[in-house]
């Protein structure tokens, strides 16, 4: 058995290494792990990862505080000039067509992206604070959140971070509903986001009641 | 005067290195996927002499119940977490307790090190130490060393104590690093370019990082591939960790 596992691990690593060696710089959208995401829903919340954060107003924020609204989460940084503007444009398109969805942008460069820098970025791009939360945190917390979202990143110069252009759509509890890797598949993300807000609207009175129950 | 200073420095260094850890001097090494020709600098640090054992991890979950296999939040580990344990606090007999802990997730490994006031080593730190054999700090240009590592990875036997005094970096387990998710693969490109030639994209495309600096260092390539296959919650056999400081 152990031998088999060894073989499996070794051959899996070999296959991975091989695919890495063939990999170019494509726009391939990786298939979302739909089955595993479904299986994990209910007791899986990206917000459980925790950490200490500040938003663009300088206010201290927790990830738990983001619960309650379907949300699109992305990692980026303000001075990223290559693909981040396209990622932002994609999110704005989702924002325009799926009202009720919230957006959280987490900085991969918290040293430069102070709350003030994020506020300037939000203002420059017309991101209103009622729908857009821009977060800056410690490196360790950013890495943890990136790990949960499956976003790989690496500093490739003093200015630039190579990172995945991944958008993650979570429901009100923080369960991952859809992960969009790259810029293809935005229509499906919009559909999924609208489904979530529609479901939330139906369930709203019930959630409201239960929240009242908790607060009493 | 000089001797006195030196003695004080040595005492300070010794005092800063906890029992069971080995002090690693600063140096440089050439990352497998260097983006420029320059080697990476690694500052002095300390690393566990041995991988964390099941017994040590058992003591951690005893005092940190949220990391027990029945209690851990799903975001921090998949269901195979500690799957080779019979229960929350039953990690096996004495010989099992002496084995490196496996089936731990990156989140759990981090929490373990954090609880000791330590951290996971960075990939650069780990690879820097792992370049050594018994006598040389960097043995990676020696084909015999490369062949030996491949034999170890294939059999999961034959670990050794390297020149720094660190045991079994190459042995039973692949080891987790803090920035394991810095292995950037093809579809993580920041660019939207054609992808015809990764190198053309230079800084703007992570794919450029795929130009390995030393294609003959197959073991380093394998380790990189293993890291690329992990998520923060993966809990896999033959994946363990050690802490750094």
Coordinates of N, CA and C in Angstrom, one line a residue, chain B residues 70-221:
Chain B
X70 N -11.4 16.0 14.1 CA -12.8 16.1 14.1 C -13.3 17.5 14.2
X71 N -12.4 18.4 14.6 CA -12.9 19.8 14.8 C -12.4 20.8 13.8
X72 N -11.4 20.5 13.0 CA -10.8 21.5 12.1 C -11.8 22.0 11.2
X73 N -11.7 23.3 10.9 CA -12.6 24.0 10.0 C -12.3 23.5 8.6
X74 N -13.3 23.2 7.8 CA -13.0 22.7 6.4 C -12.2 23.6 5.6
X75 N -12.2 24.9 5.9 CA -11.4 25.8 5.0 C -9.9 25.5 5.3
X76 N -9.6 24.9 6.4 CA -8.2 24.7 6.7 C -7.6 23.3 6.4
X77 N -8.5 22.4 6.1 CA -8.0 21.1 5.7 C -9.1 20.2 5.1
X78 N -8.7 19.5 4.1 CA -9.7 18.6 3.5 C -9.8 17.3 4.4
X79 N -10.8 16.5 4.0 CA -11.2 15.4 4.9 C -10.1 14.4 5.2
X80 N -9.1 14.4 4.4 CA -8.0 13.4 4.6 C -7.0 13.9 5.7
X81 N -7.3 15.0 6.3 CA -6.4 15.5 7.4 C -6.2 14.5 8.5
X82 N -5.0 14.2 8.8 CA -4.6 13.2 9.8 C -5.4 11.9 9.6
X83 N -5.6 11.5 8.4 CA -6.4 10.3 8.1 C -5.7 9.1 8.6
X84 N -4.4 9.1 8.9 CA -3.7 7.9 9.4 C -3.7 7.9 10.9
X85 N -4.5 8.8 11.5 CA -4.7 8.7 13.0 C -6.0 8.0 13.3
X86 N -6.0 7.3 14.4 CA -7.2 6.5 14.6 C -8.3 7.4 15.3
X87 N -7.8 8.4 16.0 CA -8.8 9.3 16.6 C -8.1 10.7 16.8
X88 N -8.9 11.6 17.4 CA -8.4 13.0 17.6 C -7.1 13.0 18.3
X89 N -7.0 12.1 19.3 CA -5.8 12.1 20.2 C -5.1 10.7 20.2
X90 N -5.3 10.0 19.1 CA -4.7 8.6 18.9 C -3.9 8.6 17.6
X91 N -2.6 8.9 17.8 CA -1.8 9.0 16.6 C -0.9 7.7 16.4
X92 N -1.3 6.7 17.2 CA -0.6 5.4 17.0 C 0.4 5.1 18.1
X93 N 1.2 4.0 17.9 CA 2.1 3.6 19.0 C 3.4 4.4 19.0
X94 N 4.3 4.0 19.9 CA 5.5 4.8 20.0 C 6.3 5.0 18.7
X95 N 6.3 3.9 17.9 CA 7.1 4.0 16.7 C 6.4 4.9 15.7
X96 N 5.1 4.9 15.7 CA 4.3 5.8 14.8 C 4.5 7.3 15.3
X97 N 4.6 7.5 16.6 CA 4.7 8.8 17.1 C 6.1 9.4 16.8
X98 N 7.1 8.6 16.5 CA 8.4 9.1 16.2 C 8.5 9.4 14.7
X99 N 7.5 9.0 13.9 CA 7.6 9.3 12.5 C 7.2 10.7 12.2
X100 N 7.7 11.2 11.0 CA 7.2 12.6 10.6 C 5.7 12.6 10.4
X101 N 5.1 13.6 10.9 CA 3.6 13.7 10.7 C 3.3 14.0 9.2
X102 N 2.4 13.3 8.7 CA 1.9 13.5 7.3 C 0.4 13.8 7.3
X103 N -0.1 14.0 6.1 CA -1.5 14.3 6.0 C -1.9 15.5 6.8
X104 N -1.0 16.5 6.9 CA -1.3 17.8 7.5 C -1.4 18.8 6.4
X105 N -2.3 19.8 6.6 CA -2.4 20.8 5.6 C -1.4 21.9 5.9
X106 N -1.3 22.8 4.9 CA -0.4 24.0 5.1 C -0.9 24.9 6.2
X107 N -2.2 25.0 6.3 CA -2.8 25.8 7.3 C -2.4 25.3 8.7
X108 N -2.6 24.0 8.9 CA -2.3 23.3 10.1 C -0.8 23.4 10.5
X109 N 0.0 23.2 9.5 CA 1.5 23.3 9.7 C 1.9 24.7 10.2
X110 N 1.3 25.7 9.5 CA 1.5 27.1 9.9 C 1.1 27.3 11.3
X111 N -0.1 26.8 11.7 CA -0.6 27.0 13.0 C 0.3 26.4 14.1
X112 N 0.8 25.2 13.7 CA 1.8 24.5 14.6 C 3.0 25.4 14.9
X113 N 3.6 25.8 13.8 CA 4.8 26.7 14.0 C 4.5 28.0 14.7
X114 N 3.4 28.5 14.3 CA 2.9 29.8 15.0 C 2.8 29.6 16.5
X115 N 2.2 28.5 16.9 CA 2.0 28.3 18.3 C 3.4 28.2 19.1
X116 N 4.4 27.9 18.4 CA 5.8 27.8 19.0 C 6.5 29.1 18.8
X117 N 5.8 30.2 18.3 CA 6.5 31.4 18.0 C 7.4 31.3 16.8
X118 N 7.1 30.3 16.0 CA 8.0 30.1 14.8 C 7.1 30.2 13.5
X119 N 7.7 29.8 12.4 CA 7.0 29.9 11.1 C 7.5 28.8 10.2
X120 N 6.8 28.6 9.1 CA 7.3 27.7 8.1 C 8.5 28.4 7.4
X121 N 9.4 27.6 6.9 CA 10.5 28.2 6.1 C 9.9 28.7 4.8
X122 N 10.6 29.7 4.2 CA 10.2 30.1 2.8 C 10.8 29.0 1.9
X123 N 10.2 29.0 0.7 CA 10.8 28.1 -0.3 C 12.2 28.4 -0.6
X124 N 12.6 29.6 -0.6 CA 14.0 30.0 -0.8 C 14.9 29.4 0.3
X125 N 14.5 29.6 1.5 CA 15.2 29.1 2.7 C 15.4 27.6 2.6
X126 N 14.2 26.9 2.3 CA 14.2 25.4 2.3 C 15.1 24.9 1.2
X127 N 15.0 25.5 0.1 CA 15.8 25.0 -1.1 C 17.3 25.3 -0.9
X128 N 17.6 26.4 -0.2 CA 19.0 26.8 0.1 C 19.6 25.7 1.0
X129 N 18.9 25.3 2.0 CA 19.5 24.3 2.9 C 19.5 22.9 2.2
X130 N 18.5 22.7 1.3 CA 18.4 21.4 0.7 C 19.4 21.2 -0.4
X131 N 20.1 22.2 -0.8 CA 21.1 22.1 -1.8 C 22.4 21.4 -1.3
X132 N 22.4 21.2 0.0 CA 23.7 20.7 0.7 C 23.7 19.1 0.7
X133 N 24.8 18.6 0.6 CA 25.0 17.2 1.0 C 25.8 17.1 2.3
X134 N 26.4 16.0 2.7 CA 27.1 15.9 4.0 C 28.3 16.8 4.1
X135 N 28.9 17.2 2.9 CA 30.1 17.9 3.0 C 30.1 19.3 2.3
X136 N 29.1 19.5 1.4 CA 29.1 20.7 0.6 C 27.8 21.5 0.8
X137 N 27.9 22.8 0.9 CA 26.7 23.6 1.0 C 25.9 23.6 -0.3
X138 N 26.6 23.5 -1.4 CA 25.8 23.4 -2.6 C 26.4 22.2 -3.5
X139 N 25.6 21.2 -3.5 CA 26.1 20.0 -4.2 C 25.3 19.8 -5.5
X140 N 24.5 20.8 -5.8 CA 23.5 20.5 -6.9 C 24.2 20.5 -8.3
X141 N 25.4 20.9 -8.4 CA 26.1 20.8 -9.7 C 26.7 19.4 -9.9
X142 N 26.6 18.6 -8.9 CA 27.2 17.3 -8.9 C 26.2 16.2 -9.4
X143 N 26.3 15.7 -10.6 CA 25.3 14.7 -11.1 C 25.1 13.6 -10.1
X144 N 26.1 13.2 -9.4 CA 26.0 12.1 -8.4 C 25.0 12.4 -7.3
X145 N 25.0 13.7 -6.9 CA 24.1 14.2 -5.9 C 22.6 14.1 -6.4
X146 N 22.5 14.6 -7.6 CA 21.2 14.6 -8.3 C 20.6 13.2 -8.4
X147 N 21.4 12.3 -8.8 CA 21.0 10.9 -9.0 C 20.6 10.3 -7.6
X148 N 21.4 10.7 -6.6 CA 21.1 10.2 -5.3 C 19.8 10.7 -4.8
X149 N 19.5 12.0 -5.0 CA 18.2 12.5 -4.6 C 17.0 11.8 -5.3
X150 N 17.2 11.6 -6.6 CA 16.1 10.9 -7.3 C 15.9 9.5 -6.7
X151 N 17.0 8.8 -6.4 CA 16.8 7.5 -5.7 C 16.1 7.6 -4.4
X152 N 16.4 8.6 -3.6 CA 15.7 8.8 -2.4 C 14.2 9.1 -2.6
X153 N 13.9 10.0 -3.6 CA 12.5 10.3 -3.8 C 11.7 9.1 -4.3
X154 N 12.4 8.3 -5.0 CA 11.7 7.1 -5.6 C 11.4 6.1 -4.5
X155 N 12.3 5.9 -3.6 CA 12.2 4.9 -2.6 C 11.7 5.4 -1.2
X156 N 11.8 6.7 -1.1 CA 11.5 7.4 0.2 C 12.4 6.8 1.3
X157 N 13.6 6.5 1.0 CA 14.6 6.0 1.9 C 15.9 6.7 1.6
X158 N 16.8 6.7 2.6 CA 18.2 7.2 2.4 C 18.4 8.6 2.7
X159 N 17.6 9.1 3.6 CA 17.8 10.5 4.1 C 19.2 10.6 4.8
X160 N 19.6 11.8 4.9 CA 21.0 12.0 5.5 C 21.0 13.4 6.3
X161 N 22.1 13.5 7.1 CA 22.3 14.8 7.8 C 23.3 15.6 6.9
X162 N 22.8 16.8 6.6 CA 23.7 17.6 5.7 C 24.7 18.4 6.4
X163 N 25.5 19.1 5.7 CA 26.7 19.8 6.2 C 26.3 20.8 7.3
X164 N 25.0 21.3 7.2 CA 24.6 22.2 8.3 C 24.2 21.5 9.6
X165 N 24.0 20.2 9.4 CA 23.5 19.4 10.6 C 22.0 19.2 10.5
X166 N 21.4 19.5 9.4 CA 19.9 19.3 9.2 C 19.7 17.9 8.7
X167 N 18.7 17.2 9.3 CA 18.4 15.8 8.9 C 17.3 15.6 8.0
X168 N 17.4 14.7 7.0 CA 16.3 14.2 6.3 C 15.5 15.2 5.5
X169 N 16.1 16.2 5.0 CA 15.3 17.1 4.1 C 14.8 16.4 2.9
X170 N 15.7 15.4 2.5 CA 15.2 14.6 1.4 C 15.0 13.2 2.0
X171 N 13.8 12.7 2.1 CA 13.6 11.5 2.7 C 12.2 11.1 2.6
X172 N 11.5 10.9 3.7 CA 10.2 10.3 3.7 C 9.1 11.3 3.2
X173 N 9.4 12.6 3.3 CA 8.3 13.5 3.1 C 8.7 14.6 2.2
X174 N 7.8 15.1 1.4 CA 7.9 16.4 0.8 C 7.5 17.4 1.9
X175 N 8.2 18.5 1.9 CA 7.9 19.5 3.0 C 7.3 20.8 2.6
X176 N 6.3 21.2 3.4 CA 5.6 22.4 3.1 C 6.4 23.7 3.4
X177 N 6.2 24.7 2.6 CA 6.9 26.0 2.8 C 5.8 27.1 2.9
X178 N 6.2 28.2 3.5 CA 5.3 29.3 3.7 C 4.7 29.7 2.4
X179 N 5.5 29.9 1.4 CA 5.1 30.4 0.1 C 5.0 29.3 -0.9
X180 N 4.4 28.2 -0.5 CA 4.3 27.1 -1.5 C 3.4 27.5 -2.7
X181 N 2.5 28.5 -2.4 CA 1.7 28.9 -3.5 C 2.3 30.0 -4.3
X182 N 3.6 30.1 -4.3 CA 4.3 31.0 -5.2 C 4.7 30.4 -6.5
X183 N 4.4 29.1 -6.6 CA 4.7 28.4 -7.9 C 3.7 28.8 -8.9
X184 N 4.0 29.7 -9.8 CA 3.0 30.3 -10.7 C 3.0 29.4 -11.9
X185 N 1.9 28.9 -12.3 CA 1.8 28.0 -13.4 C 1.0 28.8 -14.6
X186 N 1.0 28.1 -15.7 CA 0.6 28.8 -16.9 C -0.6 29.7 -16.9
X187 N -1.7 29.2 -16.4 CA -2.9 30.0 -16.5 C -3.0 31.1 -15.4
X188 N -1.9 31.2 -14.7 CA -1.9 32.3 -13.7 C -1.2 33.5 -14.3
X189 N -1.0 33.5 -15.6 CA -0.3 34.6 -16.2 C -1.1 35.9 -16.0
X190 N -0.3 36.9 -15.7 CA -1.0 38.2 -15.6 C -1.3 38.8 -17.0
X191 N -0.6 38.3 -18.0 CA -0.8 38.8 -19.3 C -2.0 38.2 -20.0
X192 N -2.5 38.8 -21.1 CA -3.5 38.2 -21.9 C -2.9 38.0 -23.3
X193 N -1.6 37.9 -23.3 CA -0.9 37.8 -24.6 C -1.2 36.5 -25.3
X194 N -0.5 36.3 -26.4 CA -0.8 35.2 -27.2 C -0.3 33.9 -26.6
X195 N 0.8 34.0 -25.7 CA 1.3 32.8 -25.1 C 2.2 32.0 -26.1
X196 N 2.5 32.7 -27.2 CA 3.3 31.9 -28.2 C 4.7 31.7 -27.6
X197 N 5.3 32.7 -27.0 CA 6.6 32.5 -26.4 C 6.6 33.1 -25.0
X198 N 6.6 32.3 -24.0 CA 6.5 32.8 -22.7 C 7.6 33.9 -22.4
X199 N 8.8 33.7 -22.9 CA 9.9 34.6 -22.6 C 9.6 36.0 -23.2
X200 N 8.8 36.1 -24.3 CA 8.5 37.4 -24.9 C 7.8 38.3 -23.9
X201 N 7.1 37.7 -23.0 CA 6.2 38.4 -22.1 C 7.0 39.0 -20.9
X202 N 8.3 38.6 -20.8 CA 9.1 39.2 -19.8 C 8.4 39.3 -18.4
X203 N 8.5 40.4 -17.8 CA 8.0 40.6 -16.5 C 6.5 40.4 -16.4
X204 N 5.9 40.6 -17.5 CA 4.4 40.7 -17.4 C 3.7 39.3 -17.5
X205 N 4.5 38.3 -17.6 CA 3.9 37.0 -17.7 C 4.6 36.0 -16.8
X206 N 3.8 35.4 -16.0 CA 4.4 34.5 -15.0 C 5.0 33.3 -15.8
X207 N 4.5 33.0 -17.0 CA 5.0 31.9 -17.8 C 6.5 32.0 -18.0
X208 N 7.0 33.3 -18.0 CA 8.4 33.5 -18.2 C 9.2 32.8 -17.1
X209 N 8.6 32.7 -16.0 CA 9.3 32.0 -14.9 C 9.5 30.5 -15.1
X210 N 8.9 30.0 -16.1 CA 9.0 28.6 -16.4 C 10.3 28.2 -17.0
X211 N 11.1 29.2 -17.4 CA 12.4 28.9 -17.9 C 13.4 28.6 -16.8
X212 N 13.4 27.3 -16.5 CA 14.3 26.9 -15.4 C 15.7 27.2 -15.6
X213 N 16.4 27.7 -14.5 CA 17.8 28.0 -14.7 C 18.7 26.8 -14.8
X214 N 18.2 25.7 -14.2 CA 19.0 24.5 -14.3 C 18.2 23.3 -14.5
X215 N 17.9 23.0 -15.8 CA 17.0 21.9 -16.2 C 17.5 20.6 -15.7
X216 N 18.8 20.5 -15.4 CA 19.3 19.2 -15.0 C 19.0 18.9 -13.5
X217 N 18.6 19.9 -12.8 CA 18.2 19.7 -11.4 C 16.8 19.2 -11.3
X218 N 16.7 18.0 -11.7 CA 15.3 17.4 -11.8 C 14.7 17.3 -10.4
X219 N 15.4 16.9 -9.3 CA 14.8 16.9 -8.0 C 14.1 18.2 -7.6
X220 N 14.8 19.3 -7.9 CA 14.2 20.6 -7.6 C 13.0 20.9 -8.4
X221 N 13.0 20.4 -9.6 CA 11.8 20.5 -10.5 C 10.6 19.7 -9.9

